[in-house]
CSV table of C-alpha atoms in Angstrom, one decimal:
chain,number,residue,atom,x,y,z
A,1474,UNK,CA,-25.7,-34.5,-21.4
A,1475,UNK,CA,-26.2,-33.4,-18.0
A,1476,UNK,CA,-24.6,-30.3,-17.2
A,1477,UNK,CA,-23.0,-29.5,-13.7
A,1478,UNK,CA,-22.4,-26.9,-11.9
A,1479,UNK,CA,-18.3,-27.2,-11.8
A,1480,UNK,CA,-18.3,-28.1,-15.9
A,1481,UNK,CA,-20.3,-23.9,-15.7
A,1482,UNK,CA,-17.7,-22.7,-13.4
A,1483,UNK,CA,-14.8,-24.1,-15.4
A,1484,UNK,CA,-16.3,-23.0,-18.3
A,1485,UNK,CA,-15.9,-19.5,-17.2
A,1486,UNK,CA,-13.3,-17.2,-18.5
A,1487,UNK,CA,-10.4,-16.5,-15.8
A,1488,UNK,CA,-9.8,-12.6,-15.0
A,1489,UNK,CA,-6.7,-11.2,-14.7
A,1490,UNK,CA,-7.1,-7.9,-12.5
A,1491,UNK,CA,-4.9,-4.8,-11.5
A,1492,UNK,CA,-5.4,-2.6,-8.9
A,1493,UNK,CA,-2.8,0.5,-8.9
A,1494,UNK,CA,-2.1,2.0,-5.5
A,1495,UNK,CA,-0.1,5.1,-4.6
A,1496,UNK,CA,1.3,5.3,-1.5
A,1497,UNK,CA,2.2,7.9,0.6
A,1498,UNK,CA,-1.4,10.0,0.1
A,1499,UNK,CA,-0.9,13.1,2.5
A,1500,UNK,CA,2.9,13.7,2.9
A,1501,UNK,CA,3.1,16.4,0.5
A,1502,UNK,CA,0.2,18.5,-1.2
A,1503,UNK,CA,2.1,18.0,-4.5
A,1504,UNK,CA,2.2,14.5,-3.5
A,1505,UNK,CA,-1.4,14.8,-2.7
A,1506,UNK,CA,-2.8,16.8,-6.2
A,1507,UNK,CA,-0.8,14.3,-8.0
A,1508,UNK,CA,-2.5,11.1,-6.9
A,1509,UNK,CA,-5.7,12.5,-7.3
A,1510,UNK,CA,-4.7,13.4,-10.7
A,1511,UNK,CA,-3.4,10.0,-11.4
A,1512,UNK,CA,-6.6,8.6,-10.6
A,1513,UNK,CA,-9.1,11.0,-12.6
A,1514,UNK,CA,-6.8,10.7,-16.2
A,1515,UNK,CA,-5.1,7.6,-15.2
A,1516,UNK,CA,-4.4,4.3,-14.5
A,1517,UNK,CA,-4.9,4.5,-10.2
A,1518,UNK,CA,-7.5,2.9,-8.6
A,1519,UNK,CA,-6.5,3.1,-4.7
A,1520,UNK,CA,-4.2,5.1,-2.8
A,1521,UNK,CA,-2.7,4.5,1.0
A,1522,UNK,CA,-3.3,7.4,2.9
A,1523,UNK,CA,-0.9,8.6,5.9
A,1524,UNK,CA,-2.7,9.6,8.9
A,1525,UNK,CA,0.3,11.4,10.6
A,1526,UNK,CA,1.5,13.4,7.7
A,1527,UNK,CA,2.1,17.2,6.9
A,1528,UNK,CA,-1.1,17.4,4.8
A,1529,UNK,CA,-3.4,14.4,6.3
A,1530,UNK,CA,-6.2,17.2,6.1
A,1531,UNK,CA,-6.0,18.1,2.7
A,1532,UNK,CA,-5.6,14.6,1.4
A,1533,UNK,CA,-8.9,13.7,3.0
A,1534,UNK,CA,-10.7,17.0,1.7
A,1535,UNK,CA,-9.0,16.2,-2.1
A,1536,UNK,CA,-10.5,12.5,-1.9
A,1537,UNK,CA,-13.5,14.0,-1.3
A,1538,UNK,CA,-13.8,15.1,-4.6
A,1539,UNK,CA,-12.5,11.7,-5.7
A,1540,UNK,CA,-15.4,8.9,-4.7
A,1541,UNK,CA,-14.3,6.6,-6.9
A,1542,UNK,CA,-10.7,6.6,-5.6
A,1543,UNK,CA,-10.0,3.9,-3.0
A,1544,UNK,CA,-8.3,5.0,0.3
A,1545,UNK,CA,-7.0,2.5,2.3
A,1546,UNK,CA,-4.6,3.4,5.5
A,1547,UNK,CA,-0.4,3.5,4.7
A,1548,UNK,CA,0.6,2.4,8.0
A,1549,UNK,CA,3.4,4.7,9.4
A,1550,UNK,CA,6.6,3.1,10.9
A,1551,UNK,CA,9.2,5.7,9.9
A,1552,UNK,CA,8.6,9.2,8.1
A,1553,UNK,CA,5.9,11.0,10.0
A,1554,UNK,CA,4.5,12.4,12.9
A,1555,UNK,CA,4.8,10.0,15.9
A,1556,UNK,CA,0.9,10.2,17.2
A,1557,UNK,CA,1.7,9.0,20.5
A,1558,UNK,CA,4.5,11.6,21.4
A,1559,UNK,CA,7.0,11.3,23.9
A,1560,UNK,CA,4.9,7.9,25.3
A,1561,UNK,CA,7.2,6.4,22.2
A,1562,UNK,CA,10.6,7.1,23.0
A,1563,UNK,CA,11.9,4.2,20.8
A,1564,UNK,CA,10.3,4.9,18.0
A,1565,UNK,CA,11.1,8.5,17.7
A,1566,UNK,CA,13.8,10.4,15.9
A,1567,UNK,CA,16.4,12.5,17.0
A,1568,UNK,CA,14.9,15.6,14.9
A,1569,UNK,CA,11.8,16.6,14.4
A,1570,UNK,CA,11.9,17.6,10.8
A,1571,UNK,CA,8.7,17.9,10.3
A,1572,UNK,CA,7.9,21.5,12.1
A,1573,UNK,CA,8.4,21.1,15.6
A,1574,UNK,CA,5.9,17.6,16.7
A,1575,UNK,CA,7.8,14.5,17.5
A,1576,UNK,CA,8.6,12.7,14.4
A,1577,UNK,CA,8.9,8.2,13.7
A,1578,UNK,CA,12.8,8.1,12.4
A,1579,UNK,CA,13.0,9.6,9.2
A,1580,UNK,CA,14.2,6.1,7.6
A,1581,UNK,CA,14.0,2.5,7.4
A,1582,UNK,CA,17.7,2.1,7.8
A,1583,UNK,CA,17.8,4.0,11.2
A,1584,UNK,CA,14.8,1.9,12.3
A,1585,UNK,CA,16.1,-1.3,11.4
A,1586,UNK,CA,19.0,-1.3,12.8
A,1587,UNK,CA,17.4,0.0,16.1
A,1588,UNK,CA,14.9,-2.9,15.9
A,1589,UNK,CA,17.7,-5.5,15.2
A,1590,UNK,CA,19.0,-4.4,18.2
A,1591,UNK,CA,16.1,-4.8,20.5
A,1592,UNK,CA,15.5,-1.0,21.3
A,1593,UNK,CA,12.4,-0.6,19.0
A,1594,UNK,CA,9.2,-1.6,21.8
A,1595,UNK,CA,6.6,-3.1,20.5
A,1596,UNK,CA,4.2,-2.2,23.1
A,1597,UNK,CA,4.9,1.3,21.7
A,1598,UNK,CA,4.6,0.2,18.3
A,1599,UNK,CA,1.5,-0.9,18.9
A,1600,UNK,CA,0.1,2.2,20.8
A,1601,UNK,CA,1.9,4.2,17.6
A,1602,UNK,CA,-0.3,1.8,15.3
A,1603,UNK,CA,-3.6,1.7,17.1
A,1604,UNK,CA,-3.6,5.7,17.1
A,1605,UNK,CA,-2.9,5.7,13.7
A,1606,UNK,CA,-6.2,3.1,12.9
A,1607,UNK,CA,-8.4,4.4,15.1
A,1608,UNK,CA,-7.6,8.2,13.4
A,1609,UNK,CA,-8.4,6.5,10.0
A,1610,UNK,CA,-11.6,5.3,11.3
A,1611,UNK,CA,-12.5,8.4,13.1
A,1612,UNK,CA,-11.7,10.8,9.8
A,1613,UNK,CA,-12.7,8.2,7.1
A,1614,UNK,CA,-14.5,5.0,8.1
A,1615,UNK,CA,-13.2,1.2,7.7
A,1616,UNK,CA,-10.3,0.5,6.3
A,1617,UNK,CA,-10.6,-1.1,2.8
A,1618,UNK,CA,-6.9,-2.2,2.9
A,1619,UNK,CA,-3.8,-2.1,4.6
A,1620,UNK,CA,0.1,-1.4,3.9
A,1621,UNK,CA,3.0,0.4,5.5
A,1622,UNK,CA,5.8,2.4,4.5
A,1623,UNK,CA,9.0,0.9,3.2
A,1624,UNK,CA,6.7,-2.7,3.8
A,1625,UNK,CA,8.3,-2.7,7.3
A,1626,UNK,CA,5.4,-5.0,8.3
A,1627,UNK,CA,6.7,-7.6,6.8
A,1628,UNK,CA,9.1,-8.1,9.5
A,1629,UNK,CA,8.1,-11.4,11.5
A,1630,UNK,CA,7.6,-9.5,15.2
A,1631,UNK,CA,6.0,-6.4,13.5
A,1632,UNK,CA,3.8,-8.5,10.9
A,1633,UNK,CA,2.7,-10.4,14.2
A,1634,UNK,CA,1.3,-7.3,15.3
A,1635,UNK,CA,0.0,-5.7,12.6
A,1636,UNK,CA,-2.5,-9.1,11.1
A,1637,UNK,CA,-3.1,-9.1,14.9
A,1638,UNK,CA,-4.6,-5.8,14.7
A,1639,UNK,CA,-6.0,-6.0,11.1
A,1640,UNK,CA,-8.6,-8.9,12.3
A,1641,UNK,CA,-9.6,-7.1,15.5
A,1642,UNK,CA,-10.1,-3.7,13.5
A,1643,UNK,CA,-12.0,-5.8,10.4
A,1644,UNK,CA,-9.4,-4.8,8.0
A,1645,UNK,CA,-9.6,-7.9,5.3
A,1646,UNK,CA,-6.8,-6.7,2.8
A,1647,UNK,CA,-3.1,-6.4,3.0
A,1648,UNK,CA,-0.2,-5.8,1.3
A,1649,UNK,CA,1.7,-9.4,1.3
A,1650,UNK,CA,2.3,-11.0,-2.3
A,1651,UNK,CA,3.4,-14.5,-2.7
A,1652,UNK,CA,5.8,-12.7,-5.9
A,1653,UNK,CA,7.5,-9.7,-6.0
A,1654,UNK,CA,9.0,-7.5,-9.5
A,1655,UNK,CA,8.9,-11.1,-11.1
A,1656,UNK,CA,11.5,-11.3,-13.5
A,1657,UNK,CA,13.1,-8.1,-12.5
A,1658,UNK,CA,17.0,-8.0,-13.3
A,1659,UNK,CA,18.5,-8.8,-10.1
A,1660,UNK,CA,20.2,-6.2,-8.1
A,1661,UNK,CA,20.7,-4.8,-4.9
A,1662,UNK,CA,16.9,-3.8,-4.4
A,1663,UNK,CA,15.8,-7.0,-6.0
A,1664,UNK,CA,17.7,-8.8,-3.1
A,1665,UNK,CA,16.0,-6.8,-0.6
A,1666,UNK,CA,12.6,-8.0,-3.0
A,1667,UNK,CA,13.8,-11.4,-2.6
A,1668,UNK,CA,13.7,-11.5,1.2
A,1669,UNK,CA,10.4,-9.1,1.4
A,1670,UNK,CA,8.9,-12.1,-1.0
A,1671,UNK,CA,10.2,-14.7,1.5
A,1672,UNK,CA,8.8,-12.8,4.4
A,1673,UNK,CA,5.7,-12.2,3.1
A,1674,UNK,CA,5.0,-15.8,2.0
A,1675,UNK,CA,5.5,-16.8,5.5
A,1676,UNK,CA,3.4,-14.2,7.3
A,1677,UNK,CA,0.1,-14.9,4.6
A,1678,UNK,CA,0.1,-18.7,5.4
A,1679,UNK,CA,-0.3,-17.9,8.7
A,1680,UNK,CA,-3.6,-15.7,8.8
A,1681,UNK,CA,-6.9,-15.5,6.6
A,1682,UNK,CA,-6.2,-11.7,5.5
A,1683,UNK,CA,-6.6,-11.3,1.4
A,1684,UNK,CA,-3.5,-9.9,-0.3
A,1685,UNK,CA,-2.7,-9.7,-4.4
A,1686,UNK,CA,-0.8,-12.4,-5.9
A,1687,UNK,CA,1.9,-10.5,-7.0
A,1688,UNK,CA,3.2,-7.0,-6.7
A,1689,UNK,CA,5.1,-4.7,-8.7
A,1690,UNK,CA,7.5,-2.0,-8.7
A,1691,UNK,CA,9.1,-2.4,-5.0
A,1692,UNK,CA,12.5,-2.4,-7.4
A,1693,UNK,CA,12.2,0.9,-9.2
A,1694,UNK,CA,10.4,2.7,-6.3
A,1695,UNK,CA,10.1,6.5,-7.3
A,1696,UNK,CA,11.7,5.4,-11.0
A,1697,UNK,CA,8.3,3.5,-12.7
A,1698,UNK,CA,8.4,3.6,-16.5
A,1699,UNK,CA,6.0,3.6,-18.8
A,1700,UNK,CA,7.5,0.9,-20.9
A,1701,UNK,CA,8.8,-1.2,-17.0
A,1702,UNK,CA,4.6,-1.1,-16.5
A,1703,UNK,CA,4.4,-2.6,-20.3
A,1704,UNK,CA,6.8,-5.0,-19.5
A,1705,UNK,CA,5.2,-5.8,-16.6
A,1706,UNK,CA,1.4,-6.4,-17.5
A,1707,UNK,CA,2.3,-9.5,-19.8
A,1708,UNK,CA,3.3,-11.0,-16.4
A,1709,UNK,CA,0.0,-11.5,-14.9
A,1710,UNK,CA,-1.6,-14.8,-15.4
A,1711,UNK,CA,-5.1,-15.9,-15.6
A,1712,UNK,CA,-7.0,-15.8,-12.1
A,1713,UNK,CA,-4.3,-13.8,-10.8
A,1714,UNK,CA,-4.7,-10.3,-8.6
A,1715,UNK,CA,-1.2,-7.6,-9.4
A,1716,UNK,CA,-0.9,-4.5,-7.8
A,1717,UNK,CA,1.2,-2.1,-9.0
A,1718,UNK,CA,3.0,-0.3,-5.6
A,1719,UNK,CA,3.6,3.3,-7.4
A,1720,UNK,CA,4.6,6.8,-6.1
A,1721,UNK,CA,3.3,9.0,-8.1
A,1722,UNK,CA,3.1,13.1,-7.8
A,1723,UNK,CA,4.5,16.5,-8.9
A,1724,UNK,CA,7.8,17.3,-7.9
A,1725,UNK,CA,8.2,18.0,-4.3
A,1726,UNK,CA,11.8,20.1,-3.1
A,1727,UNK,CA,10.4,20.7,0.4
A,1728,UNK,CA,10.3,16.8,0.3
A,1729,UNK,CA,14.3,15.8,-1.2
A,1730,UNK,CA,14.8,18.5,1.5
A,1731,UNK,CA,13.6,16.9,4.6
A,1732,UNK,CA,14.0,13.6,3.8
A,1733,UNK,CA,16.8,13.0,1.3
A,1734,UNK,CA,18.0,9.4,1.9
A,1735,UNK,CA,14.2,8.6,0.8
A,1736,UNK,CA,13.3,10.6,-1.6
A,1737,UNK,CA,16.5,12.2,-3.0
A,1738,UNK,CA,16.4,10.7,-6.2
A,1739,UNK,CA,12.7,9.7,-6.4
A,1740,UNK,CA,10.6,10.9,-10.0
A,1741,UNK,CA,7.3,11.9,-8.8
A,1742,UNK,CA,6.7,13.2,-11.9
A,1743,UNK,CA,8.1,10.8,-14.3
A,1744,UNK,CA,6.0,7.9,-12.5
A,1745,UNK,CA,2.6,10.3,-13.0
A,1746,UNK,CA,3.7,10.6,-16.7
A,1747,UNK,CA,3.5,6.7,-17.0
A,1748,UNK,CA,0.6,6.1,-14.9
A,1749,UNK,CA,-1.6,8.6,-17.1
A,1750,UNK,CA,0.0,7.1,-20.1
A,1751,UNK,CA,-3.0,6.3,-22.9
A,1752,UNK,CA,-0.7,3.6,-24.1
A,1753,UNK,CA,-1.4,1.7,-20.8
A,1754,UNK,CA,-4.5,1.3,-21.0
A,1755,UNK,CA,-4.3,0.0,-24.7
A,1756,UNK,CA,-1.9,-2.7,-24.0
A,1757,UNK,CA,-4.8,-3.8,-20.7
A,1758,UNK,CA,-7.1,-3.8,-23.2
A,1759,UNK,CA,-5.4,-6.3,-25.6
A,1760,UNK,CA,-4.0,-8.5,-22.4
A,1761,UNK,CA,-7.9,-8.6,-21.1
A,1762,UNK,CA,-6.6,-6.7,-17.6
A,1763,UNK,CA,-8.8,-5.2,-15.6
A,1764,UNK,CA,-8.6,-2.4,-13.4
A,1765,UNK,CA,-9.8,-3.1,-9.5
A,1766,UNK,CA,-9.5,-2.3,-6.2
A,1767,UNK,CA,-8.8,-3.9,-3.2
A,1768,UNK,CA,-12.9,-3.7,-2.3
A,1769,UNK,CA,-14.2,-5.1,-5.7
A,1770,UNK,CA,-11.9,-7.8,-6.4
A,1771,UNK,CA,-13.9,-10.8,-5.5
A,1772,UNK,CA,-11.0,-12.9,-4.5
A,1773,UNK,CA,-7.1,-13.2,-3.7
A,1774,UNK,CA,-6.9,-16.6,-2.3
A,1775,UNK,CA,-8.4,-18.2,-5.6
A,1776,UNK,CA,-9.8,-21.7,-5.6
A,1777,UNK,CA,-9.2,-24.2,-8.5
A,1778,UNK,CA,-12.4,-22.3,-11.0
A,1779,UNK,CA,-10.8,-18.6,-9.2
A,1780,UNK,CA,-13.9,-18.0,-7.8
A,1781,UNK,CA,-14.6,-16.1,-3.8
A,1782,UNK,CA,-16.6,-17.9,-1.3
A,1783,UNK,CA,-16.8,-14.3,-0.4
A,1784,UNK,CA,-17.7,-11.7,-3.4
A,1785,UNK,CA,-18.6,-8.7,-1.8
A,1786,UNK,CA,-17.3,-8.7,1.8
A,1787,UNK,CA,-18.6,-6.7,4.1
A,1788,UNK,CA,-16.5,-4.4,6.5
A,1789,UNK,CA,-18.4,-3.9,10.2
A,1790,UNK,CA,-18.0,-0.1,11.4
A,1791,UNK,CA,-15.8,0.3,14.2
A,1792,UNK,CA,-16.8,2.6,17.0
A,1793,UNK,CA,-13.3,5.0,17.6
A,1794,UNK,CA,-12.2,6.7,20.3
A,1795,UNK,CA,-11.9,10.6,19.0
A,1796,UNK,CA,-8.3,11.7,17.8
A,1797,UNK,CA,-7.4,15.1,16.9
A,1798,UNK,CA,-4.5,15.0,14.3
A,1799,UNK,CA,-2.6,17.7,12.4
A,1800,UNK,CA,-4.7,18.8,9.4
C-alpha cells in the first residue's frame, strides 16, 4: 500500500498545549518577584509586561535573570502612567496616584463609560499606544505577543486600532479566544466573559493575527485555585492552544491602596500558591498537556491534521524612536 503524505499527517498524535501568562509584570515589585518566581518553580511560561508602570525598570532587569521567561507587551488603557502626558487629556485621570506623572484612569469602569460616551479620542489612544510599543521595542526587542489590561481591546473601535497596529509593528500573537472560562458557573463576571467571547470572535475573523483557542480564568481574576486550574485542564481538546490569564504575586498593600476597585480583593498570593502547585503539573502529565509559549506554539489557527503553514515565525526588528520611561 502506498502511503501518503496526509494518511502520515493524520497519523500524527494531536497536542494539546498551555501556555500560562501573568499579566501585569511591572506594577508592583512584589508583583514583579512573584512572576519571576512563578516561572522558575512553576507552572508560567510568559508574562505581559507594562511599560508605563511603577517598576517597568526592575521588571526588565528581573527577566533578565529569567531567559526562558516570555515577555510579551500588557497594553496599558487604564492603570498606569499616561506616556504621552497632557497631549492625552481624554485619557487621563483626575489623580495622579501614582507619585505625581499623569496617570490613564485608574479603572475600566471610569473608562468605559467615558468611551461610551464619545469623550475617549482615539487619535490619543493611539499616540498613548504607539509610545507604549515603541518603548517595548526600544527596552526589549519585538513583541512576542500582545494583550491589554482588563482586555479593553476587545472593544470593536479600540480592537480596530490595536490589530491595526499589531501588523504594522510585526506583532503575530494576541490575546482574542474563540472560548472563554468554558463551563464556568454563570455569574455576573461570566456575563461580562460572555460578551468579551462574542467580541473577540468577531474581531479574530477579521485579521490574520494568531490567538489561543480558549482562555481561562477571566472569571476568577485575582481568585485562581489550584483545584479551578484542575478542573480546568480536562477542558482542553486535542489540537487545541489554552492559556491560562493568571495574576500571580506576593501580596501588595501599596497596591489595594492605590487602586482598590481593582485589586481590593485580589489573592496574589493564593494564585502563586496554585501556579507553583506540584499537583499541576502531575495532572498535565496524565492529560498529555504541554507547556508553551506564545513563540513556540507552532500554530493557533489549526488546519484539519493541526499542523502551521508557519512553525517557527519569524518577528522583523523594528527600528524605534528612543523613549525615556520611568524605571
Amino acid at each position: 500500500m502506498c502511503i501518503t503524505k496526509s494518511m502520515l499527517i493524520f497519523s500524527m498524535p494531536l497536542k494539546r498545549k498551555l501556555i500560562v501568562c501573568a499579566d501585569d509584570f511591572g506594577i508592583d515589585h512584589a508583583i514583579c518577584t512573584g512572576i519571576v518566581y512563578g516561572h522558575t518553580q512553576g507552572i508560567i511560561t510568559s508574562t505581559a509586561l507594562l511599560m508605563n508602570a511603577p517598576f517597568t525598570g526592575f521588571a526588565i532587569e528581573l527577566s533578565k535573570d529569567a531567559p526562558d521567561l516570555e515577555v510579551g507587551l500588557h497594553l496599558s488603557i487604564v492603570e498606569g502612567y499616561c506616556l504621552s502626558g497632557q497631549l492625552s487629556k481624554s485619557l487621563l485621570d483626575p489623580e495622579n496616584y501614582f507619585s505625581q506623572r499623569p496617570c490613564l484612569h485608574r479603572n475600566w469602569k471610569q473608562f468605559l463609560k467615558k468611551f461610551c460616551l464619545g469623550q475617549i479620542s482615539m487619535l490619543e489612544l493611539e499616540r498613548e499606544f504607539r509610545m507604549q510599543i515603541e518603548a517595548f521595542l526600544t527596552e526589549i526587542g519585538p513583541i512576542p505577543f500582545l494583550n491589554s489590561t482588563q482586555h479593553l481591546h476587545c472593544l470593536p473601535p479600540i480592537g480596530k486600532l490595536v490589530v491595526s497596529l499589531c501588523q504594522e509593528y510585526g506583532i503575530k500573537n494576541i490575546r482574542l479566544p474563540k472560548s472563554i472560562d468554558r463551563g464556568a458557573r454563570l455569574n455576573s463576571r461570566k456575563i461580562q466573559a460572555e460578551l468579551l467571547q462574542s467580541l473577540s470572535r468577531r474581531l479574530r475573523k477579521k485579521t490574520s493575527l494568531r490567538a489561543p483557542d480558549l482562555a481561562f480564568g477571566f472569571t476568577n481574576a485575582g481568585a485562581l485555585t489550584r483545584d479551578l486550574i484542575l478542573g480546568f485542564l480536562p477542558q482542553i481538546q486535542e489540537n487545541e492552544v489554552a492559556e491560562i490569564m493568571a495574576h500571580p504575586g506576593h501580596d501588595s498593600a501599596t497596591l489595594r491602596e492605590l487602586l482598590p476597585q481593582s485589586y481590593g480583593t485580589y489573592n496574589w498570593s493564593g494564585e502563586l500558591a496554585a501556579l507553583v502547585d506540584p499537583e499541576i503539573k502531575l495532572k498535565m502529565s496524565e492529560l498529555g498537556i504541554e507547556l508553551a509559549t506564545f513563540s513556540t506554539c507552532a500554530s493557533f489557527e489549526t488546519g484539519p491534521a493541526g499542523l502551521s503553514q508557519d512553525m517557527h515565525p519569524k518577528l522583523s526588528p523594528i527600528k524605534s524612536r528612543n523613549f525615556d520611561f520611568q524605571r
